[in-house]
Amino acid sequence: MQLMDLPYLQNRNMQIIETNLNKIPYIVFRPLHMLKIIIADDHAVVRKGLMQILLESFPNANIAEVTDAESLLKQIFKEPWDLVISDISMPGISGLDVLPQIKQNYPKLPVLILSMYSEDLYAIRVLKAGASGFLNKDFVPEQLVNAVNQLLIGKKYISANIAEKLAGTIDLGNNKPAHESLSNREFEVFKYIASGQTVSDIAHRLSLSVTSISTYRARIIAKMHLKTNADIMLYSIENKLT
């Protein structure tokens, strides 16, 4: 493959750097211009940790931080960025909710979604929503750097496990599990109910009204043909979603 066949290289001058990570040599494509990255996470410790890791590998990067998805959208619409790194769960609008808006307006802007939950729970969902990659927050620094490098050259970042699961969904037809019929917000509420949280707890966590959460709960029960919160918990356990 020619270097200029890579989408990102068509618009950026790149420096090719040979490096050795975990004793495995590979090539890093690093932009010669100042790399602009924006991080969205409601936890200051997480944001600072991400910035520290990124600046060690991209010392000239301009890294901005925001605490919620609404602020993220404002900054994206305000000025150009090379990469977005966003938590999936934040107060108010989630990182998953803003993905369609980002991709509709900036289809080539890579978005890396982070989550404290396992990739089995969210990775396929966020990739289908338009994310360029998914990374669990238990990652080691090298994984984040690798993911960023992959996204900057126009590739996706997924684990071998998720690649296998994606391949397995091609011929599922109507045999998809019931929880895959849920919208992104419904699935988020489903997850919290399955963990034993009350409607009030979930409303507080997502900065939504109790009425809104109750409406989401009713939709979840109707779509999945369940009756009670106990049914949701049992389903989640049986399908290894908790």
JSON list of C-alpha atoms in Angstrom, two decimals:
[
{"chain": "A", "resi": 1, "resn": "MET", "atom": "CA", "xyz": [0.00, 0.00, 0.00]},
{"chain": "A", "resi": 2, "resn": "GLN", "atom": "CA", "xyz": [1.30, 3.44, -0.93]},
{"chain": "A", "resi": 3, "resn": "LEU", "atom": "CA", "xyz": [1.57, 6.01, 1.89]},
{"chain": "A", "resi": 4, "resn": "MET", "atom": "CA", "xyz": [-0.70, 8.47, 0.14]},
{"chain": "A", "resi": 5, "resn": "ASP", "atom": "CA", "xyz": [-3.42, 5.82, -0.09]},
{"chain": "A", "resi": 6, "resn": "LEU", "atom": "CA", "xyz": [-4.05, 6.43, 3.61]},
{"chain": "A", "resi": 7, "resn": "PRO", "atom": "CA", "xyz": [-6.92, 8.93, 4.09]},
{"chain": "A", "resi": 8, "resn": "TYR", "atom": "CA", "xyz": [-5.27, 10.93, 6.84]},
{"chain": "A", "resi": 9, "resn": "LEU", "atom": "CA", "xyz": [-2.06, 11.41, 4.89]},
{"chain": "A", "resi": 10, "resn": "GLN", "atom": "CA", "xyz": [-3.91, 13.06, 2.04]},
{"chain": "A", "resi": 11, "resn": "ASN", "atom": "CA", "xyz": [-4.50, 16.15, 4.17]},
{"chain": "A", "resi": 12, "resn": "ARG", "atom": "CA", "xyz": [-1.51, 16.12, 6.52]},
{"chain": "A", "resi": 13, "resn": "ASN", "atom": "CA", "xyz": [2.27, 16.07, 6.18]},
{"chain": "A", "resi": 14, "resn": "MET", "atom": "CA", "xyz": [3.42, 13.06, 8.15]},
{"chain": "A", "resi": 15, "resn": "GLN", "atom": "CA", "xyz": [6.66, 12.07, 9.77]},
{"chain": "A", "resi": 16, "resn": "ILE", "atom": "CA", "xyz": [7.42, 8.34, 9.68]},
{"chain": "A", "resi": 17, "resn": "ILE", "atom": "CA", "xyz": [8.99, 7.10, 12.90]},
{"chain": "A", "resi": 18, "resn": "GLU", "atom": "CA", "xyz": [10.29, 3.61, 13.50]},
{"chain": "A", "resi": 19, "resn": "THR", "atom": "CA", "xyz": [9.76, 2.56, 17.08]},
{"chain": "A", "resi": 20, "resn": "ASN", "atom": "CA", "xyz": [9.80, -0.54, 19.22]},
{"chain": "A", "resi": 21, "resn": "LEU", "atom": "CA", "xyz": [6.79, -1.14, 21.48]},
{"chain": "A", "resi": 22, "resn": "ASN", "atom": "CA", "xyz": [6.79, -4.23, 23.67]},
{"chain": "A", "resi": 23, "resn": "LYS", "atom": "CA", "xyz": [9.67, -5.53, 21.54]},
{"chain": "A", "resi": 24, "resn": "ILE", "atom": "CA", "xyz": [7.48, -5.45, 18.43]},
{"chain": "A", "resi": 25, "resn": "PRO", "atom": "CA", "xyz": [8.80, -3.01, 15.78]},
{"chain": "A", "resi": 26, "resn": "TYR", "atom": "CA", "xyz": [6.26, -0.97, 13.91]},
{"chain": "A", "resi": 27, "resn": "ILE", "atom": "CA", "xyz": [5.92, 2.38, 12.16]},
{"chain": "A", "resi": 28, "resn": "VAL", "atom": "CA", "xyz": [4.20, 5.39, 13.67]},
{"chain": "A", "resi": 29, "resn": "PHE", "atom": "CA", "xyz": [2.80, 8.08, 11.37]},
{"chain": "A", "resi": 30, "resn": "ARG", "atom": "CA", "xyz": [3.11, 11.34, 13.26]},
{"chain": "A", "resi": 31, "resn": "PRO", "atom": "CA", "xyz": [1.75, 14.63, 11.88]},
{"chain": "A", "resi": 32, "resn": "LEU", "atom": "CA", "xyz": [4.29, 17.38, 11.38]},
{"chain": "A", "resi": 33, "resn": "HIS", "atom": "CA", "xyz": [1.68, 20.03, 12.13]},
{"chain": "A", "resi": 34, "resn": "MET", "atom": "CA", "xyz": [0.48, 20.53, 15.70]},
{"chain": "A", "resi": 35, "resn": "LEU", "atom": "CA", "xyz": [-1.84, 17.64, 16.45]},
{"chain": "A", "resi": 36, "resn": "LYS", "atom": "CA", "xyz": [-5.15, 18.81, 17.95]},
{"chain": "A", "resi": 37, "resn": "ILE", "atom": "CA", "xyz": [-6.89, 16.38, 20.29]},
{"chain": "A", "resi": 38, "resn": "ILE", "atom": "CA", "xyz": [-9.96, 17.02, 22.43]},
{"chain": "A", "resi": 39, "resn": "ILE", "atom": "CA", "xyz": [-10.80, 14.83, 25.44]},
{"chain": "A", "resi": 40, "resn": "ALA", "atom": "CA", "xyz": [-14.31, 14.61, 26.92]},
{"chain": "A", "resi": 41, "resn": "ASP", "atom": "CA", "xyz": [-14.67, 13.03, 30.36]},
{"chain": "A", "resi": 42, "resn": "ASP", "atom": "CA", "xyz": [-16.43, 14.17, 33.53]},
{"chain": "A", "resi": 43, "resn": "HIS", "atom": "CA", "xyz": [-13.58, 12.96, 35.76]},
{"chain": "A", "resi": 44, "resn": "ALA", "atom": "CA", "xyz": [-10.60, 15.31, 36.06]},
{"chain": "A", "resi": 45, "resn": "VAL", "atom": "CA", "xyz": [-8.24, 12.50, 37.07]},
{"chain": "A", "resi": 46, "resn": "VAL", "atom": "CA", "xyz": [-9.07, 10.57, 33.92]},
{"chain": "A", "resi": 47, "resn": "ARG", "atom": "CA", "xyz": [-8.57, 13.61, 31.70]},
{"chain": "A", "resi": 48, "resn": "LYS", "atom": "CA", "xyz": [-5.21, 14.43, 33.25]},
{"chain": "A", "resi": 49, "resn": "GLY", "atom": "CA", "xyz": [-4.07, 10.82, 32.96]},
{"chain": "A", "resi": 50, "resn": "LEU", "atom": "CA", "xyz": [-4.98, 10.69, 29.28]},
{"chain": "A", "resi": 51, "resn": "MET", "atom": "CA", "xyz": [-3.20, 13.97, 28.61]},
{"chain": "A", "resi": 52, "resn": "GLN", "atom": "CA", "xyz": [-0.04, 12.75, 30.31]},
{"chain": "A", "resi": 53, "resn": "ILE", "atom": "CA", "xyz": [0.05, 9.54, 28.27]},
{"chain": "A", "resi": 54, "resn": "LEU", "atom": "CA", "xyz": [-0.61, 11.36, 25.01]},
{"chain": "A", "resi": 55, "resn": "LEU", "atom": "CA", "xyz": [1.94, 14.12, 25.59]},
{"chain": "A", "resi": 56, "resn": "GLU", "atom": "CA", "xyz": [4.66, 11.55, 26.20]},
{"chain": "A", "resi": 57, "resn": "SER", "atom": "CA", "xyz": [4.17, 10.20, 22.67]},
{"chain": "A", "resi": 58, "resn": "PHE", "atom": "CA", "xyz": [2.94, 13.41, 21.03]},
{"chain": "A", "resi": 59, "resn": "PRO", "atom": "CA", "xyz": [4.85, 16.16, 22.89]},
{"chain": "A", "resi": 60, "resn": "ASN", "atom": "CA", "xyz": [3.80, 18.89, 20.48]},
{"chain": "A", "resi": 61, "resn": "ALA", "atom": "CA", "xyz": [0.11, 18.05, 20.59]},
{"chain": "A", "resi": 62, "resn": "ASN", "atom": "CA", "xyz": [-2.46, 20.68, 21.50]},
{"chain": "A", "resi": 63, "resn": "ILE", "atom": "CA", "xyz": [-4.83, 18.86, 23.87]},
{"chain": "A", "resi": 64, "resn": "ALA", "atom": "CA", "xyz": [-8.08, 20.40, 25.11]},
{"chain": "A", "resi": 65, "resn": "GLU", "atom": "CA", "xyz": [-10.44, 18.97, 27.69]},
{"chain": "A", "resi": 66, "resn": "VAL", "atom": "CA", "xyz": [-14.17, 19.25, 28.35]},
{"chain": "A", "resi": 67, "resn": "THR", "atom": "CA", "xyz": [-16.38, 17.72, 31.01]},
{"chain": "A", "resi": 68, "resn": "ASP", "atom": "CA", "xyz": [-19.53, 16.81, 29.08]},
{"chain": "A", "resi": 69, "resn": "ALA", "atom": "CA", "xyz": [-20.85, 15.96, 25.64]},
{"chain": "A", "resi": 70, "resn": "GLU", "atom": "CA", "xyz": [-22.57, 19.31, 25.07]},
{"chain": "A", "resi": 71, "resn": "SER", "atom": "CA", "xyz": [-19.27, 21.16, 25.60]},
{"chain": "A", "resi": 72, "resn": "LEU", "atom": "CA", "xyz": [-17.59, 18.65, 23.30]},
{"chain": "A", "resi": 73, "resn": "LEU", "atom": "CA", "xyz": [-20.01, 19.44, 20.48]},
{"chain": "A", "resi": 74, "resn": "LYS", "atom": "CA", "xyz": [-19.54, 23.18, 20.95]},
{"chain": "A", "resi": 75, "resn": "GLN", "atom": "CA", "xyz": [-15.76, 22.87, 20.65]},
{"chain": "A", "resi": 76, "resn": "ILE", "atom": "CA", "xyz": [-15.97, 20.57, 17.63]},
{"chain": "A", "resi": 77, "resn": "PHE", "atom": "CA", "xyz": [-18.23, 23.04, 15.82]},
{"chain": "A", "resi": 78, "resn": "LYS", "atom": "CA", "xyz": [-16.03, 25.96, 16.90]},
{"chain": "A", "resi": 79, "resn": "GLU", "atom": "CA", "xyz": [-12.69, 24.81, 15.47]},
{"chain": "A", "resi": 80, "resn": "PRO", "atom": "CA", "xyz": [-11.07, 21.88, 13.61]},
{"chain": "A", "resi": 81, "resn": "TRP", "atom": "CA", "xyz": [-9.70, 18.85, 15.46]},
{"chain": "A", "resi": 82, "resn": "ASP", "atom": "CA", "xyz": [-7.64, 15.84, 14.44]},
{"chain": "A", "resi": 83, "resn": "LEU", "atom": "CA", "xyz": [-9.00, 13.43, 17.02]},
{"chain": "A", "resi": 84, "resn": "VAL", "atom": "CA", "xyz": [-11.79, 13.14, 19.59]},
{"chain": "A", "resi": 85, "resn": "ILE", "atom": "CA", "xyz": [-11.44, 10.96, 22.69]},
{"chain": "A", "resi": 86, "resn": "SER", "atom": "CA", "xyz": [-14.69, 10.68, 24.62]},
{"chain": "A", "resi": 87, "resn": "ASP", "atom": "CA", "xyz": [-16.03, 8.79, 27.59]},
{"chain": "A", "resi": 88, "resn": "ILE", "atom": "CA", "xyz": [-19.23, 6.91, 26.80]},
{"chain": "A", "resi": 89, "resn": "SER", "atom": "CA", "xyz": [-21.06, 7.84, 30.03]},
{"chain": "A", "resi": 90, "resn": "MET", "atom": "CA", "xyz": [-21.27, 11.48, 31.06]},
{"chain": "A", "resi": 91, "resn": "PRO", "atom": "CA", "xyz": [-23.97, 13.57, 32.76]},
{"chain": "A", "resi": 92, "resn": "GLY", "atom": "CA", "xyz": [-26.70, 14.66, 30.35]},
{"chain": "A", "resi": 93, "resn": "ILE", "atom": "CA", "xyz": [-26.00, 13.67, 26.75]},
{"chain": "A", "resi": 94, "resn": "SER", "atom": "CA", "xyz": [-23.72, 10.64, 26.56]},
{"chain": "A", "resi": 95, "resn": "GLY", "atom": "CA", "xyz": [-20.70, 10.21, 24.33]},
{"chain": "A", "resi": 96, "resn": "LEU", "atom": "CA", "xyz": [-22.70, 7.67, 22.38]},
{"chain": "A", "resi": 97, "resn": "ASP", "atom": "CA", "xyz": [-25.54, 10.16, 21.81]},
{"chain": "A", "resi": 98, "resn": "VAL", "atom": "CA", "xyz": [-23.31, 12.79, 20.19]},
{"chain": "A", "resi": 99, "resn": "LEU", "atom": "CA", "xyz": [-21.62, 10.37, 17.80]},
{"chain": "A", "resi": 100, "resn": "PRO", "atom": "CA", "xyz": [-24.26, 10.71, 15.04]},
{"chain": "A", "resi": 101, "resn": "GLN", "atom": "CA", "xyz": [-24.04, 14.51, 15.19]},
{"chain": "A", "resi": 102, "resn": "ILE", "atom": "CA", "xyz": [-20.26, 14.44, 14.98]},
{"chain": "A", "resi": 103, "resn": "LYS", "atom": "CA", "xyz": [-20.18, 11.98, 12.09]},
{"chain": "A", "resi": 104, "resn": "GLN", "atom": "CA", "xyz": [-22.94, 13.78, 10.19]},
{"chain": "A", "resi": 105, "resn": "ASN", "atom": "CA", "xyz": [-21.04, 17.08, 10.24]},
{"chain": "A", "resi": 106, "resn": "TYR", "atom": "CA", "xyz": [-17.45, 15.76, 10.26]},
{"chain": "A", "resi": 107, "resn": "PRO", "atom": "CA", "xyz": [-17.53, 12.25, 8.76]},
{"chain": "A", "resi": 108, "resn": "LYS", "atom": "CA", "xyz": [-13.71, 11.99, 8.56]},
{"chain": "A", "resi": 109, "resn": "LEU", "atom": "CA", "xyz": [-13.07, 13.10, 12.15]},
{"chain": "A", "resi": 110, "resn": "PRO", "atom": "CA", "xyz": [-11.93, 9.99, 14.10]},
{"chain": "A", "resi": 111, "resn": "VAL", "atom": "CA", "xyz": [-13.62, 9.40, 17.46]},
{"chain": "A", "resi": 112, "resn": "LEU", "atom": "CA", "xyz": [-12.19, 7.03, 20.07]},
{"chain": "A", "resi": 113, "resn": "ILE", "atom": "CA", "xyz": [-14.73, 6.00, 22.70]},
{"chain": "A", "resi": 114, "resn": "LEU", "atom": "CA", "xyz": [-13.59, 5.02, 26.18]},
{"chain": "A", "resi": 115, "resn": "SER", "atom": "CA", "xyz": [-15.61, 3.16, 28.79]},
{"chain": "A", "resi": 116, "resn": "MET", "atom": "CA", "xyz": [-15.21, 1.59, 32.20]},
{"chain": "A", "resi": 117, "resn": "TYR", "atom": "CA", "xyz": [-17.36, -1.26, 30.91]},
{"chain": "A", "resi": 118, "resn": "SER", "atom": "CA", "xyz": [-16.05, -4.24, 28.97]},
{"chain": "A", "resi": 119, "resn": "GLU", "atom": "CA", "xyz": [-15.76, -4.18, 25.21]},
{"chain": "A", "resi": 120, "resn": "ASP", "atom": "CA", "xyz": [-18.25, -7.07, 25.02]},
{"chain": "A", "resi": 121, "resn": "LEU", "atom": "CA", "xyz": [-20.89, -4.71, 26.39]},
{"chain": "A", "resi": 122, "resn": "TYR", "atom": "CA", "xyz": [-20.34, -1.65, 24.22]},
{"chain": "A", "resi": 123, "resn": "ALA", "atom": "CA", "xyz": [-17.72, -2.01, 21.49]},
{"chain": "A", "resi": 124, "resn": "ILE", "atom": "CA", "xyz": [-19.95, -3.23, 18.67]},
{"chain": "A", "resi": 125, "resn": "ARG", "atom": "CA", "xyz": [-22.65, -0.72, 19.57]},
{"chain": "A", "resi": 126, "resn": "VAL", "atom": "CA", "xyz": [-20.29, 2.29, 19.44]},
{"chain": "A", "resi": 127, "resn": "LEU", "atom": "CA", "xyz": [-18.63, 1.12, 16.22]},
{"chain": "A", "resi": 128, "resn": "LYS", "atom": "CA", "xyz": [-22.01, 0.80, 14.54]},
{"chain": "A", "resi": 129, "resn": "ALA", "atom": "CA", "xyz": [-22.86, 4.30, 15.81]},
{"chain": "A", "resi": 130, "resn": "GLY", "atom": "CA", "xyz": [-19.86, 5.71, 13.93]},
{"chain": "A", "resi": 131, "resn": "ALA", "atom": "CA", "xyz": [-16.94, 5.57, 16.35]},
{"chain": "A", "resi": 132, "resn": "SER", "atom": "CA", "xyz": [-13.51, 4.79, 14.91]},
{"chain": "A", "resi": 133, "resn": "GLY", "atom": "CA", "xyz": [-12.44, 2.77, 17.92]},
{"chain": "A", "resi": 134, "resn": "PHE", "atom": "CA", "xyz": [-13.28, 1.56, 21.40]},
{"chain": "A", "resi": 135, "resn": "LEU", "atom": "CA", "xyz": [-11.00, 1.18, 24.39]},
{"chain": "A", "resi": 136, "resn": "ASN", "atom": "CA", "xyz": [-11.74, -0.04, 27.90]},
{"chain": "A", "resi": 137, "resn": "LYS", "atom": "CA", "xyz": [-10.39, 2.28, 30.60]},
{"chain": "A", "resi": 138, "resn": "ASP", "atom": "CA", "xyz": [-8.28, -0.55, 32.01]},
{"chain": "A", "resi": 139, "resn": "PHE", "atom": "CA", "xyz": [-5.94, -0.09, 29.05]},
{"chain": "A", "resi": 140, "resn": "VAL", "atom": "CA", "xyz": [-2.18, 0.15, 29.38]},
{"chain": "A", "resi": 141, "resn": "PRO", "atom": "CA", "xyz": [-0.60, 3.35, 27.96]},
{"chain": "A", "resi": 142, "resn": "GLU", "atom": "CA", "xyz": [0.76, 1.55, 24.90]},
{"chain": "A", "resi": 143, "resn": "GLN", "atom": "CA", "xyz": [-2.77, 0.55, 23.89]},
{"chain": "A", "resi": 144, "resn": "LEU", "atom": "CA", "xyz": [-3.96, 4.16, 23.89]},
{"chain": "A", "resi": 145, "resn": "VAL", "atom": "CA", "xyz": [-0.97, 5.29, 21.81]},
{"chain": "A", "resi": 146, "resn": "ASN", "atom": "CA", "xyz": [-1.51, 2.42, 19.39]},
{"chain": "A", "resi": 147, "resn": "ALA", "atom": "CA", "xyz": [-5.22, 3.26, 19.08]},
{"chain": "A", "resi": 148, "resn": "VAL", "atom": "CA", "xyz": [-4.45, 6.93, 18.39]},
{"chain": "A", "resi": 149, "resn": "ASN", "atom": "CA", "xyz": [-1.89, 6.04, 15.72]},
{"chain": "A", "resi": 150, "resn": "GLN", "atom": "CA", "xyz": [-4.35, 3.69, 14.04]},
{"chain": "A", "resi": 151, "resn": "LEU", "atom": "CA", "xyz": [-7.09, 6.33, 13.97]},
{"chain": "A", "resi": 152, "resn": "LEU", "atom": "CA", "xyz": [-4.78, 9.03, 12.64]},
{"chain": "A", "resi": 153, "resn": "ILE", "atom": "CA", "xyz": [-4.00, 6.99, 9.53]},
{"chain": "A", "resi": 154, "resn": "GLY", "atom": "CA", "xyz": [-7.68, 6.37, 8.85]},
{"chain": "A", "resi": 155, "resn": "LYS", "atom": "CA", "xyz": [-7.98, 2.90, 10.34]},
{"chain": "A", "resi": 156, "resn": "LYS", "atom": "CA", "xyz": [-10.33, 1.50, 12.97]},
{"chain": "A", "resi": 157, "resn": "TYR", "atom": "CA", "xyz": [-9.14, 0.30, 16.35]},
{"chain": "A", "resi": 158, "resn": "ILE", "atom": "CA", "xyz": [-10.75, -2.89, 17.61]},
{"chain": "A", "resi": 159, "resn": "SER", "atom": "CA", "xyz": [-9.52, -5.95, 19.45]},
{"chain": "A", "resi": 160, "resn": "ALA", "atom": "CA", "xyz": [-9.35, -9.39, 17.84]},
{"chain": "A", "resi": 161, "resn": "ASN", "atom": "CA", "xyz": [-12.23, -10.44, 20.10]},
{"chain": "A", "resi": 162, "resn": "ILE", "atom": "CA", "xyz": [-14.51, -7.69, 18.78]},
{"chain": "A", "resi": 163, "resn": "ALA", "atom": "CA", "xyz": [-13.45, -8.32, 15.18]},
{"chain": "A", "resi": 164, "resn": "GLU", "atom": "CA", "xyz": [-14.61, -11.91, 15.60]},
{"chain": "A", "resi": 165, "resn": "LYS", "atom": "CA", "xyz": [-17.91, -10.82, 17.13]},
{"chain": "A", "resi": 166, "resn": "LEU", "atom": "CA", "xyz": [-18.52, -8.35, 14.30]},
{"chain": "A", "resi": 167, "resn": "ALA", "atom": "CA", "xyz": [-17.93, -11.10, 11.76]},
{"chain": "A", "resi": 168, "resn": "GLY", "atom": "CA", "xyz": [-20.42, -13.26, 13.62]},
{"chain": "A", "resi": 169, "resn": "THR", "atom": "CA", "xyz": [-23.18, -10.65, 13.36]},
{"chain": "A", "resi": 170, "resn": "ILE", "atom": "CA", "xyz": [-23.21, -10.63, 9.55]},
{"chain": "A", "resi": 171, "resn": "ASP", "atom": "CA", "xyz": [-25.62, -13.55, 9.16]},
{"chain": "A", "resi": 172, "resn": "LEU", "atom": "CA", "xyz": [-27.60, -13.26, 12.37]},
{"chain": "A", "resi": 173, "resn": "GLY", "atom": "CA", "xyz": [-30.72, -12.02, 10.57]},
{"chain": "A", "resi": 174, "resn": "ASN", "atom": "CA", "xyz": [-33.66, -11.97, 12.95]},
{"chain": "A", "resi": 175, "resn": "ASN", "atom": "CA", "xyz": [-31.84, -13.98, 15.60]},
{"chain": "A", "resi": 176, "resn": "LYS", "atom": "CA", "xyz": [-30.31, -10.94, 17.27]},
{"chain": "A", "resi": 177, "resn": "PRO", "atom": "CA", "xyz": [-30.55, -10.85, 21.06]},
{"chain": "A", "resi": 178, "resn": "ALA", "atom": "CA", "xyz": [-33.39, -8.72, 22.47]},
{"chain": "A", "resi": 179, "resn": "HIS", "atom": "CA", "xyz": [-31.14, -6.04, 23.95]},
{"chain": "A", "resi": 180, "resn": "GLU", "atom": "CA", "xyz": [-29.83, -5.11, 20.50]},
{"chain": "A", "resi": 181, "resn": "SER", "atom": "CA", "xyz": [-33.27, -3.70, 19.67]},
{"chain": "A", "resi": 182, "resn": "LEU", "atom": "CA", "xyz": [-32.73, -0.96, 22.26]},
{"chain": "A", "resi": 183, "resn": "SER", "atom": "CA", "xyz": [-31.64, 2.55, 21.33]},
{"chain": "A", "resi": 184, "resn": "ASN", "atom": "CA", "xyz": [-28.34, 3.76, 22.74]},
{"chain": "A", "resi": 185, "resn": "ARG", "atom": "CA", "xyz": [-30.02, 5.68, 25.57]},
{"chain": "A", "resi": 186, "resn": "GLU", "atom": "CA", "xyz": [-32.37, 2.78, 26.33]},
{"chain": "A", "resi": 187, "resn": "PHE", "atom": "CA", "xyz": [-29.40, 0.44, 26.49]},
{"chain": "A", "resi": 188, "resn": "GLU", "atom": "CA", "xyz": [-27.65, 2.81, 28.90]},
{"chain": "A", "resi": 189, "resn": "VAL", "atom": "CA", "xyz": [-30.70, 2.86, 31.19]},
{"chain": "A", "resi": 190, "resn": "PHE", "atom": "CA", "xyz": [-31.00, -0.92, 30.82]},
{"chain": "A", "resi": 191, "resn": "LYS", "atom": "CA", "xyz": [-27.42, -1.30, 32.01]},
{"chain": "A", "resi": 192, "resn": "TYR", "atom": "CA", "xyz": [-28.06, 0.78, 35.13]},
{"chain": "A", "resi": 193, "resn": "ILE", "atom": "CA", "xyz": [-31.29, -1.08, 35.96]},
{"chain": "A", "resi": 194, "resn": "ALA", "atom": "CA", "xyz": [-29.46, -4.38, 35.53]},
{"chain": "A", "resi": 195, "resn": "SER", "atom": "CA", "xyz": [-26.87, -3.22, 38.06]},
{"chain": "A", "resi": 196, "resn": "GLY", "atom": "CA", "xyz": [-29.60, -2.66, 40.65]},
{"chain": "A", "resi": 197, "resn": "GLN", "atom": "CA", "xyz": [-29.92, 1.14, 40.51]},
{"chain": "A", "resi": 198, "resn": "THR", "atom": "CA", "xyz": [-33.28, 2.80, 41.10]},
{"chain": "A", "resi": 199, "resn": "VAL", "atom": "CA", "xyz": [-35.04, 5.14, 38.71]},
{"chain": "A", "resi": 200, "resn": "SER", "atom": "CA", "xyz": [-34.06, 8.07, 40.93]},
{"chain": "A", "resi": 201, "resn": "ASP", "atom": "CA", "xyz": [-30.41, 6.96, 40.98]},
{"chain": "A", "resi": 202, "resn": "ILE", "atom": "CA", "xyz": [-30.30, 6.71, 37.21]},
{"chain": "A", "resi": 203, "resn": "ALA", "atom": "CA", "xyz": [-32.03, 10.07, 36.74]},
{"chain": "A", "resi": 204, "resn": "HIS", "atom": "CA", "xyz": [-29.43, 11.72, 38.97]},
{"chain": "A", "resi": 205, "resn": "ARG", "atom": "CA", "xyz": [-26.52, 10.01, 37.22]},
{"chain": "A", "resi": 206, "resn": "LEU", "atom": "CA", "xyz": [-27.70, 10.95, 33.71]},
{"chain": "A", "resi": 207, "resn": "SER", "atom": "CA", "xyz": [-29.01, 14.42, 34.67]},
{"chain": "A", "resi": 208, "resn": "LEU", "atom": "CA", "xyz": [-32.47, 13.50, 33.42]},
{"chain": "A", "resi": 209, "resn": "SER", "atom": "CA", "xyz": [-35.90, 13.61, 35.04]},
{"chain": "A", "resi": 210, "resn": "VAL", "atom": "CA", "xyz": [-37.39, 10.63, 36.85]},
{"chain": "A", "resi": 211, "resn": "THR", "atom": "CA", "xyz": [-40.23, 10.74, 34.32]},
{"chain": "A", "resi": 212, "resn": "SER", "atom": "CA", "xyz": [-37.79, 10.38, 31.43]},
{"chain": "A", "resi": 213, "resn": "ILE", "atom": "CA", "xyz": [-36.08, 7.39, 33.02]},
{"chain": "A", "resi": 214, "resn": "SER", "atom": "CA", "xyz": [-39.45, 5.77, 33.74]},
{"chain": "A", "resi": 215, "resn": "THR", "atom": "CA", "xyz": [-40.35, 6.23, 30.06]},
{"chain": "A", "resi": 216, "resn": "TYR", "atom": "CA", "xyz": [-37.10, 4.60, 28.98]},
{"chain": "A", "resi": 217, "resn": "ARG", "atom": "CA", "xyz": [-37.74, 1.74, 31.40]},
{"chain": "A", "resi": 218, "resn": "ALA", "atom": "CA", "xyz": [-41.21, 1.19, 29.94]},
{"chain": "A", "resi": 219, "resn": "ARG", "atom": "CA", "xyz": [-39.77, 1.08, 26.41]},
{"chain": "A", "resi": 220, "resn": "ILE", "atom": "CA", "xyz": [-37.10, -1.40, 27.49]},
{"chain": "A", "resi": 221, "resn": "ILE", "atom": "CA", "xyz": [-39.65, -3.72, 29.04]},
{"chain": "A", "resi": 222, "resn": "ALA", "atom": "CA", "xyz": [-41.93, -3.51, 26.00]},
{"chain": "A", "resi": 223, "resn": "LYS", "atom": "CA", "xyz": [-39.18, -4.08, 23.42]},
{"chain": "A", "resi": 224, "resn": "MET", "atom": "CA", "xyz": [-37.60, -6.95, 25.31]},
{"chain": "A", "resi": 225, "resn": "HIS", "atom": "CA", "xyz": [-40.89, -8.54, 26.38]},
{"chain": "A", "resi": 226, "resn": "LEU", "atom": "CA", "xyz": [-39.97, -8.42, 30.06]},
{"chain": "A", "resi": 227, "resn": "LYS", "atom": "CA", "xyz": [-42.07, -7.47, 33.07]},
{"chain": "A", "resi": 228, "resn": "THR", "atom": "CA", "xyz": [-39.98, -6.39, 36.03]},
{"chain": "A", "resi": 229, "resn": "ASN", "atom": "CA", "xyz": [-36.56, -5.04, 37.00]},
{"chain": "A", "resi": 230, "resn": "ALA", "atom": "CA", "xyz": [-35.77, -8.53, 38.24]},
{"chain": "A", "resi": 231, "resn": "ASP", "atom": "CA", "xyz": [-36.36, -9.84, 34.71]},
{"chain": "A", "resi": 232, "resn": "ILE", "atom": "CA", "xyz": [-33.93, -7.23, 33.37]},
{"chain": "A", "resi": 233, "resn": "MET", "atom": "CA", "xyz": [-31.31, -8.26, 35.92]},
{"chain": "A", "resi": 234, "resn": "LEU", "atom": "CA", "xyz": [-31.76, -11.95, 35.11]},
{"chain": "A", "resi": 235, "resn": "TYR", "atom": "CA", "xyz": [-31.55, -11.29, 31.37]},
{"chain": "A", "resi": 236, "resn": "SER", "atom": "CA", "xyz": [-28.39, -9.29, 31.86]},
{"chain": "A", "resi": 237, "resn": "ILE", "atom": "CA", "xyz": [-26.78, -12.11, 33.88]},
{"chain": "A", "resi": 238, "resn": "GLU", "atom": "CA", "xyz": [-27.81, -14.82, 31.43]},
{"chain": "A", "resi": 239, "resn": "ASN", "atom": "CA", "xyz": [-26.43, -12.84, 28.49]},
{"chain": "A", "resi": 240, "resn": "LYS", "atom": "CA", "xyz": [-23.24, -11.88, 30.36]},
{"chain": "A", "resi": 241, "resn": "LEU", "atom": "CA", "xyz": [-23.97, -8.13, 30.14]},
{"chain": "A", "resi": 242, "resn": "THR", "atom": "CA", "xyz": [-23.06, -7.40, 33.76]}
]
